[in-house]
Coordinates of C-alpha atoms and ligand atoms in Angstrom, one line a residue:
X1 CA -15.8 -50.5 181.6
X2 CA -18.7 -51.8 183.8
X3 CA -22.2 -50.2 182.7
X4 CA -25.0 -49.8 185.1
X5 CA -27.8 -51.6 183.3
X6 CA -30.4 -51.0 186.1
X7 CA -33.7 -49.5 184.7
X8 CA -34.1 -46.2 186.0
X9 CA -37.2 -45.0 184.1
X10 CA -39.8 -46.5 182.1
X11 CA -41.8 -44.2 179.5
X12 CA -44.8 -45.4 177.8
X13 CA -46.4 -43.5 175.0
X14 CA -49.7 -44.5 173.3
X15 CA -50.1 -43.1 170.0
X16 CA -52.4 -43.0 167.1
X17 CA -50.9 -43.8 163.7
X18 CA -52.6 -43.0 160.2
X19 CA -53.9 -46.1 158.5
X20 CA -55.4 -46.5 155.0
X21 CA -58.8 -47.9 154.4
X22 CA -57.6 -51.5 154.0
X23 CA -60.3 -54.1 154.0
X24 CA -60.5 -57.5 155.4
X25 CA -63.2 -60.1 156.2
X26 CA -64.0 -58.4 159.5
X27 CA -64.5 -54.9 158.1
X28 CA -61.9 -52.1 157.2
X29 CA -59.0 -50.5 159.1
X30 CA -59.9 -47.4 161.1
X31 CA -58.2 -44.0 159.9
X32 CA -55.9 -44.2 162.9
X33 CA -54.6 -47.2 164.7
X34 CA -53.4 -47.4 168.3
X35 CA -49.7 -48.4 169.0
X36 CA -47.8 -48.2 172.3
X37 CA -44.1 -47.1 172.4
X38 CA -42.0 -48.4 175.2
X39 CA -38.8 -46.9 176.3
X40 CA -36.6 -48.3 179.1
X41 CA -33.8 -45.8 180.5
X42 CA -30.9 -47.3 182.3
X43 CA -29.0 -45.7 185.2
X44 CA -26.4 -44.9 182.7
X45 CA -28.7 -43.1 180.3
X46 CA -29.0 -45.8 177.6
X47 CA -32.6 -45.9 176.2
X48 CA -34.1 -49.1 174.7
X49 CA -37.1 -49.0 172.5
X50 CA -40.0 -51.3 172.0
X51 CA -43.4 -51.3 170.2
X52 CA -46.6 -53.1 170.6
X53 CA -50.5 -53.0 170.3
X54 CA -51.8 -49.8 171.9
X55 CA -55.4 -50.7 172.5
X56 CA -56.8 -50.1 176.0
X57 CA -56.4 -53.7 177.2
X58 CA -52.7 -53.7 176.5
X59 CA -52.2 -50.2 178.2
X60 CA -54.0 -51.3 181.3
X61 CA -51.4 -54.2 181.6
X62 CA -48.4 -52.2 180.6
X63 CA -48.8 -49.4 183.0
X64 CA -48.5 -51.4 186.2
X65 CA -45.8 -53.4 184.7
X66 CA -43.7 -50.2 184.0
X67 CA -44.0 -49.2 187.6
X68 CA -42.5 -52.5 188.7
X69 CA -39.4 -52.4 186.4
X70 CA -37.4 -49.6 188.0
X71 CA -34.6 -51.2 189.9
X72 CA -34.5 -54.3 187.8
X73 CA -31.8 -54.9 185.1
X74 CA -32.3 -54.8 181.3
X75 CA -30.2 -58.0 181.3
X76 CA -32.9 -59.9 183.4
X77 CA -35.1 -60.9 180.4
X78 CA -36.0 -64.2 182.0
X79 CA -37.0 -62.4 185.1
X80 CA -39.3 -60.1 183.1
X81 CA -41.2 -63.0 181.7
X82 CA -41.8 -64.3 185.3
X83 CA -43.5 -61.2 186.3
X84 CA -47.3 -61.9 186.9
X85 CA -49.2 -59.2 185.2
X86 CA -52.4 -60.3 186.8
X87 CA -54.4 -60.8 183.6
X88 CA -58.1 -61.4 184.3
X89 CA -58.6 -64.7 182.3
X90 CA -62.3 -64.5 182.5
X91 CA -62.2 -61.2 180.5
X92 CA -60.3 -62.6 177.5
X93 CA -60.4 -66.5 177.4
X94 CA -62.2 -67.7 174.3
X95 CA -62.6 -64.3 172.6
X96 CA -61.1 -63.9 169.2
X97 CA -58.2 -61.6 168.9
X98 CA -58.3 -58.2 166.9
X99 CA -61.9 -58.9 165.8
X100 CA -61.0 -62.4 164.8
X101 CA -57.8 -61.9 162.7
X102 CA -55.3 -63.3 165.0
X103 CA -56.8 -66.5 166.4
X104 CA -58.1 -67.1 169.9
X105 CA -57.4 -64.7 172.6
X106 CA -56.0 -66.0 175.9
X107 CA -54.6 -64.6 179.1
X108 CA -51.3 -65.7 178.2
X109 CA -51.4 -64.3 174.7
X110 CA -52.3 -61.0 176.1
X111 CA -49.6 -61.1 178.6
X112 CA -46.9 -62.1 176.0
X113 CA -48.1 -59.2 173.7
X114 CA -47.4 -56.8 176.3
X115 CA -44.1 -58.3 177.6
X116 CA -42.7 -58.6 174.0
X117 CA -42.3 -54.8 173.8
X118 CA -40.4 -54.7 177.0
X119 CA -38.2 -57.7 175.8
X120 CA -37.4 -55.8 172.5
X121 CA -36.7 -52.7 174.6
X122 CA -34.4 -54.6 176.9
X123 CA -32.5 -56.2 174.1
X124 CA -32.2 -52.8 172.4
X125 CA -30.7 -51.3 175.5
X126 CA -28.4 -54.2 176.1
X127 CA -27.1 -53.8 172.5
X128 CA -26.5 -50.1 173.0
X129 CA -24.8 -50.6 176.2
X130 CA -22.6 -53.4 174.8
X131 CA -22.1 -51.8 171.5
X132 CA -23.6 -54.7 169.7
X133 CA -26.5 -55.2 167.3
X134 CA -29.5 -57.2 168.6
X135 CA -28.8 -59.9 166.2
X136 CA -25.5 -60.5 167.8
X137 CA -27.3 -60.9 171.2
X138 CA -29.4 -63.6 169.6
X139 CA -26.6 -65.5 168.4
X140 CA -25.6 -63.5 165.2
X141 CA -27.1 -62.9 161.9
X142 CA -27.1 -65.7 159.0
X143 CA -28.0 -63.2 156.3
X144 CA -27.4 -59.5 155.6
X145 CA -30.9 -58.7 154.4
X146 CA -34.5 -60.0 155.1
X147 CA -36.9 -60.5 152.4
X148 CA -40.5 -59.1 152.7
X149 CA -43.5 -59.7 150.4
X150 CA -45.8 -57.1 149.0
X151 CA -48.9 -57.0 151.2
X152 CA -51.8 -56.4 148.9
X153 CA -55.3 -55.4 150.2
X154 CA -58.6 -54.7 148.6
X155 CA -58.9 -51.0 149.5
X156 CA -61.2 -48.0 149.1
X157 CA -59.6 -44.9 147.7
X158 CA -60.3 -43.1 150.9
X159 CA -62.0 -43.3 154.2
X160 CA -65.7 -42.6 154.3
X161 CA -66.8 -39.0 153.6
X162 CA -66.7 -36.8 156.8
X163 CA -64.2 -39.0 158.6
X164 CA -61.1 -37.2 159.8
X165 CA -58.0 -38.9 158.2
X166 CA -54.8 -38.5 156.2
X167 CA -54.9 -38.9 152.6
X168 CA -53.1 -41.6 150.8
X169 CA -51.9 -41.9 147.2
X170 CA -52.6 -45.7 146.5
X171 CA -56.1 -45.2 145.1
X172 CA -58.6 -48.0 145.3
X173 CA -58.2 -51.6 144.7
X174 CA -61.6 -53.5 144.5
X175 CA -61.1 -55.7 141.5
X176 CA -58.2 -57.8 139.7
X177 CA -57.2 -54.8 137.7
X178 CA -56.9 -52.7 141.0
X179 CA -55.1 -55.4 142.8
X180 CA -52.5 -55.7 139.9
X181 CA -52.2 -52.0 139.8
X182 CA -51.5 -51.9 143.5
X183 CA -49.0 -54.7 143.1
X184 CA -47.1 -52.8 140.5
X185 CA -46.9 -49.8 142.7
X186 CA -45.5 -51.6 145.6
X187 CA -43.0 -53.3 143.4
X188 CA -42.1 -50.1 141.8
X189 CA -41.8 -48.3 145.2
X190 CA -40.0 -51.1 147.2
X191 CA -38.9 -53.8 144.8
X192 CA -41.0 -56.7 146.2
X193 CA -41.0 -59.9 144.2
X194 CA -43.5 -61.9 146.2
X195 CA -47.1 -60.9 146.7
X196 CA -49.8 -61.7 149.3
X197 CA -53.4 -60.7 149.0
X198 CA -55.4 -60.3 152.0
X199 CA -58.7 -62.0 151.0
X200 CA -61.9 -63.0 152.5
X201 CA -63.6 -59.7 151.5
X202 CA -65.2 -60.6 148.3
X203 CA -66.8 -64.0 147.1
X204 CA -64.0 -66.5 146.6
X205 CA -64.3 -66.5 142.8
X206 CA -63.4 -62.8 142.6
X207 CA -60.4 -63.4 144.7
X208 CA -59.4 -66.4 142.6
X209 CA -59.6 -64.1 139.6
X210 CA -57.5 -61.4 141.3
X211 CA -54.7 -64.1 142.1
X212 CA -55.0 -65.3 138.5
X213 CA -54.4 -61.8 137.2
X214 CA -51.4 -61.4 139.5
X215 CA -50.0 -64.7 138.1
X216 CA -50.3 -63.4 134.7
X217 CA -48.8 -59.9 135.5
X218 CA -46.0 -61.5 137.5
X219 CA -45.2 -64.9 136.1
X220 CA -43.2 -67.1 138.3
X221 CA -43.4 -64.7 141.4
X222 CA -44.6 -66.3 144.7
X223 CA -48.2 -65.6 145.5
X224 CA -50.2 -66.1 148.6
X225 CA -53.9 -65.6 149.4
X226 CA -55.1 -65.1 153.1
X227 CA -58.9 -64.9 153.7
X228 CA -58.5 -65.1 157.6
X229 CA -60.5 -68.3 157.9
X230 CA -63.5 -67.0 156.0
X231 CA -64.1 -70.2 153.9
X232 CA -65.6 -73.6 154.5
X233 CA -63.4 -76.7 154.0
X234 CA -65.4 -77.2 150.8
X235 CA -64.7 -73.7 149.6
X236 CA -61.0 -73.9 150.7
X237 CA -60.4 -77.1 148.7
X238 CA -62.1 -75.6 145.6
X239 CA -59.8 -72.6 145.7
X240 CA -56.8 -74.7 146.4
X241 CA -57.5 -76.8 143.3
X242 CA -58.2 -73.7 141.1
X243 CA -55.0 -71.9 142.2
X244 CA -52.8 -74.8 143.1
X245 CA -50.4 -74.1 140.1
X246 CA -49.6 -70.5 141.2
X247 CA -49.7 -70.4 145.0
X248 CA -46.8 -70.6 147.2
X249 CA -49.2 -71.2 150.1
X250 CA -52.7 -70.7 151.2
X251 CA -53.0 -68.8 154.4
X252 CA -55.7 -69.7 157.0
X253 CA -58.3 -70.5 154.4
X254 CA -60.7 -72.1 157.0
X255 CA -61.0 -71.4 160.8
X256 CA -59.4 -73.6 163.4
X257 CA -57.0 -76.6 163.4
X258 CA -59.6 -79.3 162.8
X259 CA -60.8 -77.5 159.6
X260 CA -57.3 -76.7 158.6
X261 CA -56.3 -80.4 158.9
X262 CA -59.2 -81.4 156.7
X263 CA -58.2 -78.9 154.1
X264 CA -54.6 -79.9 154.2
X265 CA -55.5 -83.6 153.8
X266 CA -57.3 -82.8 150.5
X267 CA -54.7 -80.6 148.8
X268 CA -51.0 -80.4 148.0
X269 CA -50.9 -76.7 148.4
X270 CA -49.2 -75.7 151.6
X271 CA -51.3 -74.1 154.3
X272 CA -49.7 -71.3 156.3
X273 CA -51.3 -69.9 159.5
X274 CA -51.3 -67.0 162.0
X275 CA -54.6 -67.9 163.4
X276 CA -54.8 -71.7 164.4
X277 CA -51.0 -71.7 165.8
X278 CA -50.5 -68.5 167.7
X279 CA -49.2 -70.0 171.0
X280 CA -46.9 -72.7 172.0
X281 CA -49.9 -74.6 173.4
X282 CA -51.5 -74.8 169.9
X283 CA -48.5 -76.4 168.2
X284 CA -48.8 -80.1 169.2
X285 CA -52.3 -80.8 167.8
X286 CA -51.8 -78.7 164.6
X287 CA -48.4 -80.4 163.8
X288 CA -49.4 -83.9 164.6
X289 CA -52.5 -83.5 162.6
X290 CA -50.4 -82.0 159.8
X291 CA -52.8 -79.1 159.7
X292 CA -50.3 -76.5 158.7
X293 CA -47.0 -76.4 156.7
X294 CA -45.9 -72.9 157.5
X295 CA -46.2 -70.9 160.7
X296 CA -46.3 -67.2 160.5
X297 CA -44.6 -66.0 163.6
X298 CA -45.4 -62.6 165.2
X299 CA -43.0 -61.5 167.9
X300 CA -45.7 -59.2 169.5
X301 CA -47.9 -62.1 170.5
X302 CA -45.5 -64.9 170.5
X303 CA -43.7 -63.1 173.3
X304 CA -40.6 -61.5 171.7
X305 CA -37.6 -62.2 169.8
X306 CA -36.2 -65.1 171.8
X307 CA -39.6 -66.9 171.6
X308 CA -39.6 -66.3 168.0
X309 CA -36.3 -68.2 167.8
X310 CA -37.7 -70.9 169.9
X311 CA -40.8 -71.3 167.7
X312 CA -38.5 -71.5 164.6
X313 CA -36.5 -74.4 166.4
X314 CA -39.8 -76.2 167.1
X315 CA -41.0 -75.7 163.5
X316 CA -37.6 -77.0 162.1
X317 CA -37.8 -80.1 164.4
X318 CA -41.3 -80.9 162.8
X319 CA -40.3 -80.0 159.4
X320 CA -42.7 -77.1 159.3
X321 CA -41.7 -73.9 157.7
X322 CA -41.6 -70.5 159.4
X323 CA -42.1 -66.9 158.2
X324 CA -43.6 -63.9 159.8
X325 CA -47.0 -62.3 160.2
X326 CA -47.8 -58.7 160.5
X327 CA -50.3 -56.2 161.8
X328 CA -50.0 -52.5 161.5
X329 CA -46.8 -51.6 162.9
X330 CA -44.0 -48.9 162.8
X331 CA -40.4 -48.9 162.3
X332 CA -39.3 -50.1 165.8
X333 CA -41.1 -53.3 165.3
X334 CA -39.9 -53.6 161.6
X335 CA -36.3 -53.3 162.9
X336 CA -37.0 -55.9 165.6
X337 CA -38.5 -58.3 163.1
X338 CA -35.6 -57.9 160.7
X339 CA -33.0 -58.5 163.6
X340 CA -34.6 -61.7 164.6
X341 CA -35.4 -62.9 161.2
X342 CA -31.6 -62.4 160.3
X343 CA -30.9 -65.0 162.9
X344 CA -33.3 -67.8 161.8
X345 CA -31.5 -70.2 159.5
X346 CA -34.7 -71.9 158.0
X347 CA -36.5 -68.8 157.0
X348 CA -37.5 -69.7 153.5
X349 CA -40.5 -67.5 152.8
X350 CA -40.6 -63.7 152.5
X351 CA -42.0 -62.1 155.7
X352 CA -45.0 -60.0 155.8
X353 CA -45.2 -56.4 156.7
X354 CA -47.7 -53.6 156.7
X355 CA -44.9 -50.9 156.9
X356 CA -45.3 -49.7 153.3
X357 CA -49.0 -48.6 154.3
X358 CA -47.8 -46.5 157.1
X359 CA -47.1 -43.0 156.0
X360 CA -46.0 -41.9 159.5
X361 CA -43.4 -43.4 161.9
X362 CA -41.7 -42.4 165.1
X363 CA -38.1 -43.0 163.8
X364 CA -35.7 -40.2 162.7
X365 CA -35.2 -42.2 159.5
X366 CA -37.6 -44.5 158.0
X367 CA -36.5 -48.0 157.3
X368 CA -36.2 -48.7 153.5
X369 CA -37.0 -51.8 151.4
X370 CA -34.5 -52.4 148.6
X371 CA -35.4 -55.1 146.1
X372 CA -38.1 -56.2 148.5
X373 CA -35.4 -56.5 151.3
X374 CA -34.5 -54.7 154.6
X375 CA -30.8 -54.6 155.3
X376 CA -29.9 -56.0 158.7
X377 CA -28.4 -53.1 160.6
X378 CA -25.1 -53.8 162.6
X379 CA -25.4 -50.6 164.6
X380 CA -25.8 -51.1 168.5
X381 CA -29.2 -52.4 169.5
X382 CA -32.0 -52.2 166.8
X383 CA -30.1 -49.4 165.1
X384 CA -32.9 -47.0 165.1
X385 CA -33.6 -43.5 166.8
X386 CA -36.7 -41.9 167.9
X387 CA -38.1 -38.8 166.5
X388 CA -39.4 -37.2 169.7
X389 CA -41.4 -34.4 168.0
X390 CA -43.2 -37.0 165.7
X391 CA -43.8 -39.2 168.8
X392 CA -45.3 -36.2 170.7
X393 CA -47.5 -35.3 167.7
X394 CA -48.9 -38.8 167.4
X395 CA -49.3 -39.0 171.2
X396 CA -51.4 -35.7 171.0
X397 CA -53.6 -37.2 168.5
X398 CA -54.2 -40.2 170.9
X399 CA -54.7 -37.8 173.8
X400 CA -57.2 -35.7 171.8
X401 CA -59.2 -38.6 170.7
X402 CA -62.5 -39.1 172.5
X403 CA -61.8 -42.8 172.8
X404 CA -63.5 -43.9 169.6
X405 CA -60.2 -44.9 167.9
X406 CA -58.3 -46.0 171.0
X407 CA -59.3 -49.6 170.4
X408 CA -58.9 -51.2 167.0
X409 CA -62.4 -52.2 165.7
X410 CA -62.6 -53.0 162.0
X411 CA -66.4 -53.7 162.1
X412 CA -67.2 -50.4 163.7
X413 CA -65.2 -48.6 161.0
X414 CA -67.0 -50.5 158.3
X415 CA -70.3 -49.5 159.8
X416 CA -69.6 -45.8 159.2
X417 CA -69.9 -46.7 155.5
X418 CA -72.4 -49.6 156.0
X419 CA -74.5 -49.0 158.9
X420 CA -76.0 -52.5 158.7
X421 CA -72.6 -54.2 158.8
X422 CA -72.2 -57.0 161.3
X423 CA -69.1 -59.1 162.2
X424 CA -69.6 -62.0 159.9
X425 CA -70.4 -65.4 160.9
X426 CA -67.6 -67.8 159.9
X427 CA -67.4 -69.4 157.5
X428 CA -68.8 -66.7 155.3
X429 CA -68.4 -68.7 152.1
Ligands
MG1 MG1 -53.0 -64.1 158.1

């Protein structure tokens, strides 16, 4: 039977999702974080889902794009990436992304961060129309489940008093004992066997002590530490020396390719990044200088699932490892990450995911981690369904917001608790 894969309708739904008070070097997560849910409906009534950042700058590009998609085919993904979104480069070039946590912003990265949600929605619709899982459209899975690591955060017990928010039951984690307690909980609830600590929050000695405590509590388990570029080269090398015997890798200890290359030259501890290699254009310098040994891909800003596979191929050619980065995301993105990760042969490190921190989702059924792994679904498309009541509820929260939370700003959230807080000058230590 021939299907009509013409896009008949595009639905964009910005939402605000509850987020616990997770700390990083820039500040703290806001009580709600913006996401955008994309739906492409074909003439035959098949609906493909995608998800990306929901901040204003992404919405401003997604809305006119959505209007231009009706009449095109969900099969024409190459054509989708050829659409000029008219990004005003002067507004973004040289800025740091997400308050300095995702590297340098550029017009192209912004463009890809929007297009990726539509690419995922196209692939989901294609799969549903053809009766095939997304991994089959990408060449087929090479594993039946994808491993994720426990993503540990320094964390307050709750958002500052007086701030409207959902409660969480994770408690505080502000010292080595708290970090180990959190790790045990994550392992208990989801079975994770590797651990990543988001660092750059406290002086390096305290974070070294936390990783040491994890190594003692979980002997032989892979451990990572990610201070988001908060350290000087000297501090990075000191930490690498102190933790060299227990770290699987050190993630973005210093900011930028030049500093990372200097750190890399002085230590045998592998360096990973989601900050100095975030676009294809940044690969050449970083790889030829041996600045990083593992690239953490993120299909949102790398431009989708097909680009993720291309990045993995380039990494393989240079003998550089590949794994996955995560920002706050919901189940549509976790399903997309899992589908593409299932097709990458050289994926030797557990992927990152914030998903365990999200108590809310727009799926009818949450995805589950078992033994730290997410099963690769073989149902058509991404294999997930939207809970429309929940989507509407989270959209109402976005619509009711006065604008204060529609753009992620970790420093602003920190100022609620510490009015004098300023975005730190790097390196902090
Ligand atoms: Mg990182």
